[in-house]
Amino acid sequence: MTGFRALPSVDQLLQSDIGHALIEEHGRTAVTTAARARLDAARVAIRDGACGDDQAARLPDLLAADLAQAARSTLRPMLNLSGTVLHTNLGRAILAPEAIEAARTAMAAPLALEFDLDGGGRGQRDDHLRGLLRELTGAEDATIVNNNAAAVLIALNTFGQGREGIVSRGELIEIGGAFRMPDIMARAGTRLVEVGTTNRTHPRDYESAITADTGVIMKVHTSNYRIQGFTSEVPAPQLAGIARAAGIPLLNDLGAGSLVDLSAYGLRREPTVAEAVAEGADLVTFSGDKLLGGPQAGFIVGRRDLIAQINKNPLKRALRLDKIRIAALQATLHLYRDPDRLPTRLPTLRDLSRPYDQIAAQAARLAPKIAALLEPLGYAARPCDCDSQIGSGALPVDTIPSAGLRLTGQGGDAPDRLSAHLRALPCPVIGHIRDGGLILDLRCLDDDDALLDAMAAL
Ligand SMILES: *Cc1c(COP(=O)(O)O)cnc(C)c1O
């Protein structure tokens, strides 16, 4: 039993062979910091009765592990087998290869972001997307901001600051906690005027709420819930008529906002952006990284005069997009010019439109291999049916038939334990727990080997 004297000094540790190797890999500063921390921890352990020689012997391995752990990205890739395709906590849409390439190019070289290559003068960054957005939505004009929450904020602030904004009580949504329509309205400086009831709102409710102070009328897509039963809402074309008669802009917040009719790909219809525009909304807002399948962004499309007013709002400068995302969006929107090939080129649509039979065959193929990997650890794996969700506020109560693996083990806490193991993998695997098993929905797994490789590290 030896004491503190068994421990090397920081200098001795750095001068050792392992010290040199670690400095080569991680740099002197990082190794010195990690060595100090490890030596401090060893001294505490010895003071509490641990053997000095043991502590000294373990130092190199622990130091190497600390440094490897610190160098590992907290944003490393993982497998989303949660069954939620557009998972906000997992970064929503996976970008198309074309979008990734465009983003890479934009990061690596100067480009004409706000530069008119013909005249050599100043250009506008939104010009790179405006034409495509007009073409794909039928709107007169478009402006682009950081995300859809920002799109709603700047639109409300532009037309409703110091004035009133009318919204149906059935549409006062909360999305993911921090986005609550009444709070966003308050921040935009717009006084919320609620009309109708939770389940029913009529044309006369809007009409009688309009005053000389009304700045904007809002329609909000109820993205993450559905009101069923004795319900009534004012159809968008009729609401547009009411707004137009009063000379007040109608803002339709679509949320997910698909650019294509999803029923063409075997999913249920969601209102498209083009339809919302055609139905007479003066402005339509939607996200870049939900059904659209691009990077995080918020779009506002609609009347040219209103878009011009939004662009003059000083908030636009605070909420604008960077070149990387503009490049990725341009490449993503380009894919929409060829809707027939969209499901093979856009990962979001590819995952959402994968047929059940294909996923079930994949589950049958993978089950014995995954079972063989898990058996020594005391877990079993079987193919199962499950239900995927689109996620991120699209078709909230609809599910898509899917297939996957059901992992089980001894004891009531087996799914939780297994789930923790899978999260701790170098390539984490995320499933969801249901009825005493951990379900890995294979809808978003386009490569069998990716899962086998990840699980091999168990
Ligand atoms: C998702 C959503 C938002 C917020 O969009 P982000 O892109 O997450 O900022 C706003 N309104 C509706 C209706 C939504 O569905």
Short mmCIF file of C-alpha atoms and ligand atoms in Angstrom, two decimals:
data_model
loop_
_atom_site.label_atom_id
_atom_site.label_comp_id
_atom_site.label_asym_id
_atom_site.label_seq_id
_atom_site.Cartn_x
_atom_site.Cartn_y
_atom_site.Cartn_z
CA MET A 1 0.00 0.00 0.00
CA THR A 2 1.68 3.16 -1.18
CA GLY A 3 0.48 6.76 -0.94
CA PHE A 4 0.68 9.92 -3.00
CA ARG A 5 4.37 9.31 -3.81
CA ALA A 6 3.37 6.55 -6.23
CA LEU A 7 1.77 9.15 -8.52
CA PRO A 8 3.85 10.79 -11.25
CA SER A 9 3.94 14.57 -11.63
CA VAL A 10 2.08 16.20 -14.55
CA ASP A 11 5.47 16.68 -16.21
CA GLN A 12 6.51 13.07 -15.78
CA LEU A 13 3.19 11.96 -17.24
CA LEU A 14 3.63 14.24 -20.28
CA GLN A 15 7.23 13.00 -20.81
CA SER A 16 6.24 9.31 -20.75
CA ASP A 17 5.75 7.34 -23.97
CA ILE A 18 1.99 7.38 -23.58
CA GLY A 19 2.17 11.11 -22.79
CA HIS A 20 4.03 11.75 -26.06
CA ALA A 21 1.55 9.67 -28.03
CA LEU A 22 -1.42 11.49 -26.53
CA ILE A 23 0.15 14.92 -27.19
CA GLU A 24 0.71 13.89 -30.81
CA GLU A 25 -3.00 13.08 -31.10
CA HIS A 26 -4.71 15.71 -28.95
CA GLY A 27 -2.22 18.55 -28.45
CA ARG A 28 -0.22 19.59 -25.38
CA THR A 29 -2.84 21.89 -23.85
CA ALA A 30 -5.61 19.31 -23.88
CA VAL A 31 -3.35 16.57 -22.49
CA THR A 32 -2.01 18.83 -19.69
CA THR A 33 -5.54 19.80 -18.64
CA ALA A 34 -6.75 16.20 -18.68
CA ALA A 35 -3.63 14.97 -16.80
CA ARG A 36 -4.15 17.53 -14.02
CA ALA A 37 -7.78 16.49 -13.62
CA ARG A 38 -6.89 12.77 -13.54
CA LEU A 39 -4.09 13.32 -10.99
CA ASP A 40 -6.43 15.36 -8.78
CA ALA A 41 -8.97 12.54 -8.91
CA ALA A 42 -6.25 9.96 -8.06
CA ARG A 43 -5.14 12.03 -5.03
CA VAL A 44 -8.71 12.18 -3.78
CA ALA A 45 -9.02 8.40 -4.21
CA ILE A 46 -5.74 7.78 -2.31
CA ARG A 47 -6.82 10.11 0.49
CA ASP A 48 -10.00 8.03 0.72
CA GLY A 49 -7.94 4.86 1.12
CA ALA A 50 -7.14 3.68 -2.42
CA CYS A 51 -3.72 2.17 -3.16
CA GLY A 52 -1.25 4.62 -4.77
CA ASP A 53 0.37 2.01 -7.04
CA ASP A 54 -3.02 0.94 -8.37
CA GLN A 55 -4.01 4.55 -9.04
CA ALA A 56 -0.69 5.20 -10.83
CA ALA A 57 -1.03 2.05 -12.93
CA ARG A 58 -4.50 3.03 -14.12
CA LEU A 59 -3.59 6.62 -15.02
CA PRO A 60 -2.48 6.18 -18.68
CA ASP A 61 -5.59 4.26 -19.73
CA LEU A 62 -7.95 6.61 -17.93
CA LEU A 63 -6.20 9.63 -19.41
CA ALA A 64 -6.43 8.19 -22.93
CA ALA A 65 -10.12 7.41 -22.40
CA ASP A 66 -10.83 10.93 -21.07
CA LEU A 67 -9.17 12.53 -24.07
CA ALA A 68 -10.92 10.25 -26.56
CA GLN A 69 -14.24 11.00 -24.90
CA ALA A 70 -13.66 14.76 -24.97
CA ALA A 71 -12.64 14.63 -28.64
CA ARG A 72 -15.78 12.78 -29.62
CA SER A 73 -18.37 15.03 -31.20
CA THR A 74 -21.57 15.49 -29.24
CA LEU A 75 -23.22 15.75 -32.65
CA ARG A 76 -22.07 12.39 -34.01
CA PRO A 77 -24.44 10.56 -36.36
CA MET A 78 -26.98 8.17 -34.92
CA LEU A 79 -29.75 5.92 -36.18
CA ASN A 80 -33.27 7.27 -35.81
CA LEU A 81 -35.34 4.11 -35.35
CA SER A 82 -37.79 5.95 -33.10
CA GLY A 83 -40.61 5.69 -35.62
CA THR A 84 -40.89 9.48 -35.87
CA VAL A 85 -39.48 10.44 -39.24
CA LEU A 86 -39.17 14.21 -38.67
CA HIS A 87 -37.95 14.12 -35.07
CA THR A 88 -37.33 17.66 -33.82
CA ASN A 89 -34.95 16.48 -31.08
CA LEU A 90 -32.95 14.52 -33.67
CA GLY A 91 -32.58 17.44 -36.05
CA ARG A 92 -35.66 16.92 -38.27
CA ALA A 93 -35.03 16.46 -42.02
CA ILE A 94 -32.04 14.63 -43.47
CA LEU A 95 -30.86 16.62 -46.47
CA ALA A 96 -30.60 15.39 -50.05
CA PRO A 97 -27.06 14.76 -51.38
CA GLU A 98 -27.51 17.72 -53.75
CA ALA A 99 -28.29 20.01 -50.80
CA ILE A 100 -25.32 18.72 -48.81
CA GLU A 101 -23.00 19.32 -51.77
CA ALA A 102 -24.37 22.84 -52.26
CA ALA A 103 -23.86 23.62 -48.57
CA ARG A 104 -20.30 22.28 -48.70
CA THR A 105 -19.49 24.46 -51.69
CA ALA A 106 -21.00 27.50 -50.01
CA MET A 107 -18.86 26.94 -46.91
CA ALA A 108 -15.61 26.54 -48.80
CA ALA A 109 -15.51 29.46 -51.24
CA PRO A 110 -16.69 33.05 -51.72
CA LEU A 111 -19.96 33.24 -53.62
CA ALA A 112 -22.34 35.86 -54.98
CA LEU A 113 -24.58 35.87 -51.90
CA GLU A 114 -25.52 39.55 -52.13
CA PHE A 115 -23.71 40.42 -55.32
CA ASP A 116 -25.19 40.96 -58.75
CA LEU A 117 -22.87 39.10 -61.13
CA ASP A 118 -24.32 40.89 -64.18
CA GLY A 119 -24.04 44.45 -62.99
CA GLY A 120 -21.42 44.00 -60.25
CA GLY A 121 -23.65 45.86 -57.81
CA ARG A 122 -25.46 44.77 -54.68
CA GLY A 123 -27.89 41.87 -54.83
CA GLN A 124 -30.24 40.36 -52.27
CA ARG A 125 -29.67 37.00 -50.60
CA ASP A 126 -33.34 36.04 -50.89
CA ASP A 127 -33.09 36.37 -54.69
CA HIS A 128 -31.47 32.92 -54.79
CA LEU A 129 -34.74 31.37 -53.61
CA ARG A 130 -37.43 33.83 -54.64
CA GLY A 131 -37.95 32.57 -58.20
CA LEU A 132 -38.13 28.93 -57.13
CA LEU A 133 -40.57 29.71 -54.33
CA ARG A 134 -42.78 31.71 -56.67
CA GLU A 135 -42.77 28.87 -59.19
CA LEU A 136 -43.49 26.15 -56.62
CA THR A 137 -46.18 27.99 -54.64
CA GLY A 138 -47.82 30.28 -57.18
CA ALA A 139 -47.24 33.24 -54.82
CA GLU A 140 -46.22 36.68 -56.07
CA ASP A 141 -43.19 36.93 -53.84
CA ALA A 142 -41.31 35.33 -50.96
CA THR A 143 -39.01 36.17 -48.07
CA ILE A 144 -36.96 33.75 -45.98
CA VAL A 145 -36.01 33.81 -42.28
CA ASN A 146 -34.42 31.61 -39.62
CA ASN A 147 -37.37 29.25 -39.00
CA ASN A 148 -41.14 29.21 -39.15
CA ALA A 149 -41.44 30.62 -35.63
CA ALA A 150 -39.44 33.63 -36.89
CA ALA A 151 -41.65 33.84 -39.97
CA VAL A 152 -44.76 34.13 -37.81
CA LEU A 153 -43.05 36.59 -35.45
CA ILE A 154 -41.90 38.99 -38.16
CA ALA A 155 -45.19 38.81 -40.06
CA LEU A 156 -47.20 39.58 -36.91
CA ASN A 157 -44.80 42.33 -35.90
CA THR A 158 -44.94 43.94 -39.33
CA PHE A 159 -48.73 44.10 -39.57
CA GLY A 160 -49.89 43.80 -35.99
CA GLN A 161 -47.50 45.83 -33.83
CA GLY A 162 -49.59 48.08 -31.59
CA ARG A 163 -52.69 46.68 -33.25
CA GLU A 164 -54.99 43.69 -32.91
CA GLY A 165 -54.58 40.20 -34.35
CA ILE A 166 -57.64 37.99 -34.66
CA VAL A 167 -57.30 34.22 -34.09
CA SER A 168 -59.87 31.46 -33.52
CA ARG A 169 -59.83 29.92 -30.03
CA GLY A 170 -59.56 26.54 -31.75
CA GLU A 171 -56.21 27.51 -33.27
CA LEU A 172 -54.23 28.96 -30.35
CA ILE A 173 -51.54 26.32 -30.69
CA GLU A 174 -48.53 25.35 -28.63
CA ILE A 175 -45.76 23.64 -30.59
CA GLY A 176 -42.96 21.96 -28.66
CA GLY A 177 -43.37 24.02 -25.48
CA ALA A 178 -41.63 27.27 -26.35
CA PHE A 179 -43.78 28.21 -29.34
CA ARG A 180 -47.18 29.32 -28.09
CA MET A 181 -49.26 31.52 -30.32
CA PRO A 182 -50.43 33.92 -27.57
CA ASP A 183 -46.81 34.41 -26.41
CA ILE A 184 -45.48 34.95 -29.94
CA MET A 185 -48.27 37.50 -30.50
CA ALA A 186 -47.33 39.33 -27.32
CA ARG A 187 -43.64 39.45 -28.35
CA ALA A 188 -44.66 40.73 -31.77
CA GLY A 189 -46.49 43.57 -30.01
CA THR A 190 -49.83 42.33 -31.31
CA ARG A 191 -52.90 42.35 -29.06
CA LEU A 192 -54.53 38.95 -29.33
CA VAL A 193 -58.23 39.00 -30.05
CA GLU A 194 -59.65 35.50 -29.58
CA VAL A 195 -62.81 34.63 -31.44
CA GLY A 196 -65.18 31.66 -31.46
CA THR A 197 -64.86 28.71 -29.10
CA THR A 198 -62.48 25.79 -28.83
CA ASN A 199 -64.58 23.60 -31.12
CA ARG A 200 -66.55 26.03 -33.26
CA THR A 201 -65.76 29.33 -34.92
CA HIS A 202 -68.10 30.99 -37.43
CA PRO A 203 -67.70 33.71 -40.08
CA ARG A 204 -69.67 36.18 -37.93
CA ASP A 205 -67.16 35.68 -35.08
CA TYR A 206 -64.40 37.10 -37.28
CA GLU A 207 -66.62 39.78 -38.83
CA SER A 208 -67.80 41.16 -35.52
CA ALA A 209 -64.25 41.23 -34.09
CA ILE A 210 -62.87 43.43 -36.87
CA THR A 211 -62.30 47.02 -35.75
CA ALA A 212 -60.31 50.02 -36.95
CA ASP A 213 -57.45 48.62 -34.83
CA THR A 214 -57.28 45.21 -36.51
CA GLY A 215 -53.87 44.74 -38.14
CA VAL A 216 -53.98 41.09 -39.12
CA ILE A 217 -56.27 38.05 -39.22
CA MET A 218 -54.58 34.74 -38.62
CA LYS A 219 -55.36 31.18 -39.58
CA VAL A 220 -53.19 28.55 -37.89
CA HIS A 221 -52.74 24.94 -38.92
CA THR A 222 -53.48 22.81 -35.85
CA SER A 223 -50.30 20.84 -36.42
CA ASN A 224 -50.10 18.62 -33.38
CA TYR A 225 -53.71 18.00 -32.42
CA ARG A 226 -57.10 17.60 -33.97
CA ILE A 227 -60.45 18.78 -32.67
CA GLN A 228 -63.09 16.18 -33.43
CA GLY A 229 -66.83 15.86 -32.94
CA PHE A 230 -69.15 18.89 -33.01
CA THR A 231 -66.75 21.24 -34.77
CA SER A 232 -66.79 24.02 -37.30
CA GLU A 233 -64.12 26.28 -38.71
CA VAL A 234 -64.31 28.95 -41.36
CA PRO A 235 -62.87 27.59 -44.62
CA ALA A 236 -59.81 29.50 -45.79
CA PRO A 237 -61.41 30.90 -48.99
CA GLN A 238 -64.32 32.30 -46.96
CA LEU A 239 -62.01 33.79 -44.35
CA ALA A 240 -59.95 35.31 -47.17
CA GLY A 241 -63.13 36.96 -48.46
CA ILE A 242 -63.86 38.43 -45.01
CA ALA A 243 -60.28 39.74 -44.69
CA ARG A 244 -60.28 41.18 -48.20
CA ALA A 245 -63.60 42.96 -47.67
CA ALA A 246 -62.14 44.59 -44.55
CA GLY A 247 -58.80 45.38 -46.23
CA ILE A 248 -56.87 43.41 -43.60
CA PRO A 249 -54.11 40.90 -44.45
CA LEU A 250 -54.89 37.21 -43.81
CA LEU A 251 -51.87 35.28 -42.56
CA ASN A 252 -52.09 31.48 -42.84
CA ASP A 253 -49.48 29.66 -40.71
CA LEU A 254 -49.28 26.23 -42.32
CA GLY A 255 -46.45 24.85 -40.19
CA ALA A 256 -45.18 21.78 -42.03
CA GLY A 257 -46.39 23.11 -45.36
CA SER A 258 -45.83 20.49 -48.04
CA LEU A 259 -44.97 21.69 -51.53
CA VAL A 260 -46.44 18.56 -53.10
CA ASP A 261 -49.63 16.56 -52.67
CA LEU A 262 -48.56 13.76 -50.34
CA SER A 263 -51.38 11.49 -51.49
CA ALA A 264 -49.37 10.94 -54.68
CA TYR A 265 -46.86 9.08 -52.48
CA GLY A 266 -49.35 6.98 -50.55
CA LEU A 267 -49.74 9.36 -47.59
CA ARG A 268 -52.77 11.28 -46.50
CA ARG A 269 -53.31 14.71 -47.98
CA GLU A 270 -51.99 17.75 -46.14
CA PRO A 271 -52.91 21.17 -47.54
CA THR A 272 -50.10 22.26 -49.86
CA VAL A 273 -48.59 25.72 -49.81
CA ALA A 274 -49.85 26.35 -53.37
CA GLU A 275 -53.39 25.52 -52.24
CA ALA A 276 -53.14 27.87 -49.27
CA VAL A 277 -51.97 30.61 -51.64
CA ALA A 278 -54.74 29.83 -54.15
CA GLU A 279 -57.33 29.90 -51.37
CA GLY A 280 -56.64 33.58 -50.99
CA ALA A 281 -54.34 33.91 -47.97
CA ASP A 282 -52.33 37.10 -48.35
CA LEU A 283 -49.33 35.51 -46.63
CA VAL A 284 -48.50 31.85 -45.96
CA THR A 285 -45.76 30.73 -43.55
CA PHE A 286 -44.10 27.29 -43.40
CA SER A 287 -40.93 25.48 -42.30
CA GLY A 288 -37.87 24.44 -44.33
CA ASP A 289 -37.00 21.37 -42.28
CA LYS A 290 -40.36 19.68 -41.86
CA LEU A 291 -42.11 18.05 -44.83
CA LEU A 292 -40.10 20.17 -47.24
CA GLY A 293 -37.02 18.14 -46.32
CA GLY A 294 -34.43 20.93 -46.24
CA PRO A 295 -32.41 22.76 -43.58
CA GLN A 296 -34.01 24.82 -40.82
CA ALA A 297 -35.68 27.88 -42.36
CA GLY A 298 -38.95 29.79 -42.34
CA PHE A 299 -40.69 30.90 -45.54
CA ILE A 300 -43.24 33.63 -46.01
CA VAL A 301 -44.86 33.66 -49.43
CA GLY A 302 -47.62 35.89 -50.66
CA ARG A 303 -48.54 39.37 -51.86
CA ARG A 304 -45.63 41.39 -53.23
CA ASP A 305 -46.55 44.61 -51.40
CA LEU A 306 -46.81 42.80 -48.05
CA ILE A 307 -43.52 40.91 -48.55
CA ALA A 308 -41.86 44.26 -49.31
CA GLN A 309 -43.14 45.62 -45.99
CA ILE A 310 -41.77 42.59 -44.13
CA ASN A 311 -38.39 43.04 -45.81
CA LYS A 312 -38.26 46.63 -44.49
CA ASN A 313 -38.78 45.45 -40.90
CA PRO A 314 -35.45 45.72 -39.00
CA LEU A 315 -36.18 42.26 -37.56
CA LYS A 316 -35.49 40.83 -41.04
CA ARG A 317 -31.79 41.55 -40.58
CA ALA A 318 -31.81 39.79 -37.22
CA LEU A 319 -33.65 36.76 -38.55
CA ARG A 320 -32.01 36.31 -41.95
CA LEU A 321 -30.41 33.10 -43.22
CA ASP A 322 -26.72 32.39 -43.75
CA LYS A 323 -25.19 31.37 -47.09
CA ILE A 324 -24.90 27.70 -46.10
CA ARG A 325 -28.60 27.22 -45.61
CA ILE A 326 -29.55 29.37 -48.61
CA ALA A 327 -27.37 27.15 -50.80
CA ALA A 328 -28.87 23.97 -49.33
CA LEU A 329 -32.41 25.34 -49.73
CA GLN A 330 -31.81 26.28 -53.34
CA ALA A 331 -30.64 22.74 -54.13
CA THR A 332 -33.56 21.23 -52.20
CA LEU A 333 -36.15 23.41 -53.93
CA HIS A 334 -34.62 22.52 -57.31
CA LEU A 335 -35.51 18.87 -56.68
CA TYR A 336 -39.18 19.86 -56.49
CA ARG A 337 -39.12 20.85 -60.15
CA ASP A 338 -39.08 17.11 -60.88
CA PRO A 339 -41.76 15.69 -58.55
CA ASP A 340 -41.67 12.22 -60.15
CA ARG A 341 -38.16 11.57 -58.91
CA LEU A 342 -38.64 13.33 -55.58
CA PRO A 343 -39.12 10.17 -53.45
CA THR A 344 -35.81 8.74 -54.65
CA ARG A 345 -33.89 11.98 -54.16
CA LEU A 346 -35.33 13.58 -51.05
CA PRO A 347 -34.61 11.47 -47.93
CA THR A 348 -37.67 12.76 -46.03
CA LEU A 349 -40.04 11.68 -48.76
CA ARG A 350 -38.10 8.46 -49.37
CA ASP A 351 -38.54 7.47 -45.71
CA LEU A 352 -42.17 8.58 -45.53
CA SER A 353 -43.18 6.73 -48.69
CA ARG A 354 -41.34 3.43 -48.06
CA PRO A 355 -43.89 0.64 -48.53
CA TYR A 356 -44.72 -1.58 -45.56
CA ASP A 357 -43.76 -4.78 -47.42
CA GLN A 358 -40.25 -3.53 -48.03
CA ILE A 359 -39.75 -2.61 -44.36
CA ALA A 360 -41.25 -5.91 -43.17
CA ALA A 361 -38.84 -7.83 -45.43
CA GLN A 362 -35.97 -5.83 -43.97
CA ALA A 363 -37.15 -6.66 -40.43
CA ALA A 364 -37.34 -10.39 -41.28
CA ARG A 365 -33.82 -10.23 -42.76
CA LEU A 366 -32.30 -8.38 -39.81
CA ALA A 367 -34.07 -10.11 -36.90
CA PRO A 368 -31.90 -13.29 -36.75
CA LYS A 369 -28.69 -11.27 -37.09
CA ILE A 370 -29.64 -8.79 -34.37
CA ALA A 371 -30.90 -11.67 -32.20
CA ALA A 372 -27.49 -13.35 -32.52
CA LEU A 373 -25.75 -10.15 -31.37
CA LEU A 374 -28.12 -9.67 -28.42
CA GLU A 375 -28.40 -13.26 -27.20
CA PRO A 376 -25.08 -13.32 -25.28
CA LEU A 377 -26.28 -10.21 -23.43
CA GLY A 378 -29.55 -11.87 -22.45
CA TYR A 379 -31.89 -10.09 -24.86
CA ALA A 380 -34.08 -11.39 -27.68
CA ALA A 381 -35.08 -9.78 -31.00
CA ARG A 382 -38.09 -10.59 -33.16
CA PRO A 383 -39.67 -8.90 -36.19
CA CYS A 384 -42.80 -6.90 -35.38
CA ASP A 385 -45.32 -4.55 -36.91
CA CYS A 386 -45.38 -0.96 -35.69
CA ASP A 387 -46.68 2.47 -36.64
CA SER A 388 -44.52 5.37 -37.80
CA GLN A 389 -45.42 9.02 -37.38
CA ILE A 390 -44.42 11.88 -39.64
CA GLY A 391 -43.58 14.10 -36.67
CA SER A 392 -42.92 17.84 -36.45
CA GLY A 393 -46.58 18.69 -36.68
CA ALA A 394 -47.79 17.04 -39.83
CA LEU A 395 -50.84 14.76 -39.88
CA PRO A 396 -50.75 14.59 -36.06
CA VAL A 397 -53.22 11.76 -35.52
CA ASP A 398 -52.27 9.69 -38.55
CA THR A 399 -49.77 6.87 -38.43
CA ILE A 400 -48.09 4.99 -41.27
CA PRO A 401 -47.99 1.16 -41.08
CA SER A 402 -44.38 0.10 -40.58
CA ALA A 403 -42.28 -2.79 -39.35
CA GLY A 404 -39.28 -3.24 -37.11
CA LEU A 405 -37.66 -5.27 -34.38
CA ARG A 406 -39.02 -5.85 -30.91
CA LEU A 407 -36.23 -6.31 -28.37
CA THR A 408 -37.04 -7.90 -25.02
CA GLY A 409 -35.20 -9.17 -21.94
CA GLN A 410 -35.66 -10.43 -18.38
CA GLY A 411 -37.18 -8.07 -15.85
CA GLY A 412 -39.51 -5.10 -16.09
CA ASP A 413 -36.66 -2.66 -16.61
CA ALA A 414 -35.17 -4.60 -19.57
CA PRO A 415 -36.40 -2.13 -22.24
CA ASP A 416 -35.00 0.83 -20.29
CA ARG A 417 -31.65 -0.89 -19.75
CA LEU A 418 -31.38 -1.90 -23.38
CA SER A 419 -32.41 1.54 -24.52
CA ALA A 420 -29.61 3.04 -22.36
CA HIS A 421 -27.08 0.58 -23.87
CA LEU A 422 -28.12 1.53 -27.40
CA ARG A 423 -27.91 5.26 -26.62
CA ALA A 424 -24.36 4.78 -25.33
CA LEU A 425 -23.07 3.18 -28.55
CA PRO A 426 -20.46 5.03 -30.63
CA CYS A 427 -23.27 5.32 -33.20
CA PRO A 428 -26.30 5.63 -30.88
CA VAL A 429 -29.47 3.77 -31.85
CA ILE A 430 -32.76 5.38 -30.80
CA GLY A 431 -35.93 3.31 -30.53
CA HIS A 432 -39.10 3.65 -28.49
CA ILE A 433 -40.47 1.59 -25.64
CA ARG A 434 -43.90 0.01 -26.01
CA ASP A 435 -45.68 -2.78 -24.11
CA GLY A 436 -42.59 -4.05 -22.33
CA GLY A 437 -40.35 -4.11 -25.39
CA LEU A 438 -37.93 -1.76 -27.14
CA ILE A 439 -39.19 -1.20 -30.69
CA LEU A 440 -36.73 -0.33 -33.45
CA ASP A 441 -38.87 0.99 -36.33
CA LEU A 442 -36.86 0.32 -39.52
CA ARG A 443 -38.63 2.90 -41.71
CA CYS A 444 -35.66 5.29 -41.61
CA LEU A 445 -32.97 2.60 -41.94
CA ASP A 446 -31.93 2.58 -45.58
CA ASP A 447 -28.84 0.41 -45.02
CA ASP A 448 -28.95 -2.90 -43.06
CA ASP A 449 -25.23 -2.75 -42.36
CA ALA A 450 -25.56 0.58 -40.59
CA LEU A 451 -27.60 -1.11 -37.84
CA LEU A 452 -25.46 -4.27 -37.74
CA ASP A 453 -22.27 -2.21 -37.46
CA ALA A 454 -23.74 0.00 -34.73
CA MET A 455 -25.03 -2.98 -32.70
CA ALA A 456 -21.78 -4.92 -33.13
CA ALA A 457 -20.21 -2.44 -30.69
CA LEU A 458 -22.55 -3.55 -27.88
C1 LIG B 1 -43.81 23.72 -36.48
C2 LIG B 1 -44.73 24.88 -36.49
C3 LIG B 1 -44.26 26.16 -36.16
C4 LIG B 1 -42.84 26.40 -35.78
O1 LIG B 1 -41.98 26.14 -36.88
P1 LIG B 1 -40.40 26.01 -36.67
O2 LIG B 1 -39.89 25.73 -38.04
O3 LIG B 1 -40.21 24.87 -35.72
O4 LIG B 1 -39.91 27.28 -36.12
C5 LIG B 1 -45.16 27.20 -36.20
N1 LIG B 1 -46.44 27.02 -36.54
C6 LIG B 1 -46.93 25.79 -36.86
C7 LIG B 1 -48.38 25.65 -37.22
C8 LIG B 1 -46.09 24.68 -36.85
O5 LIG B 1 -46.55 23.47 -37.16
#
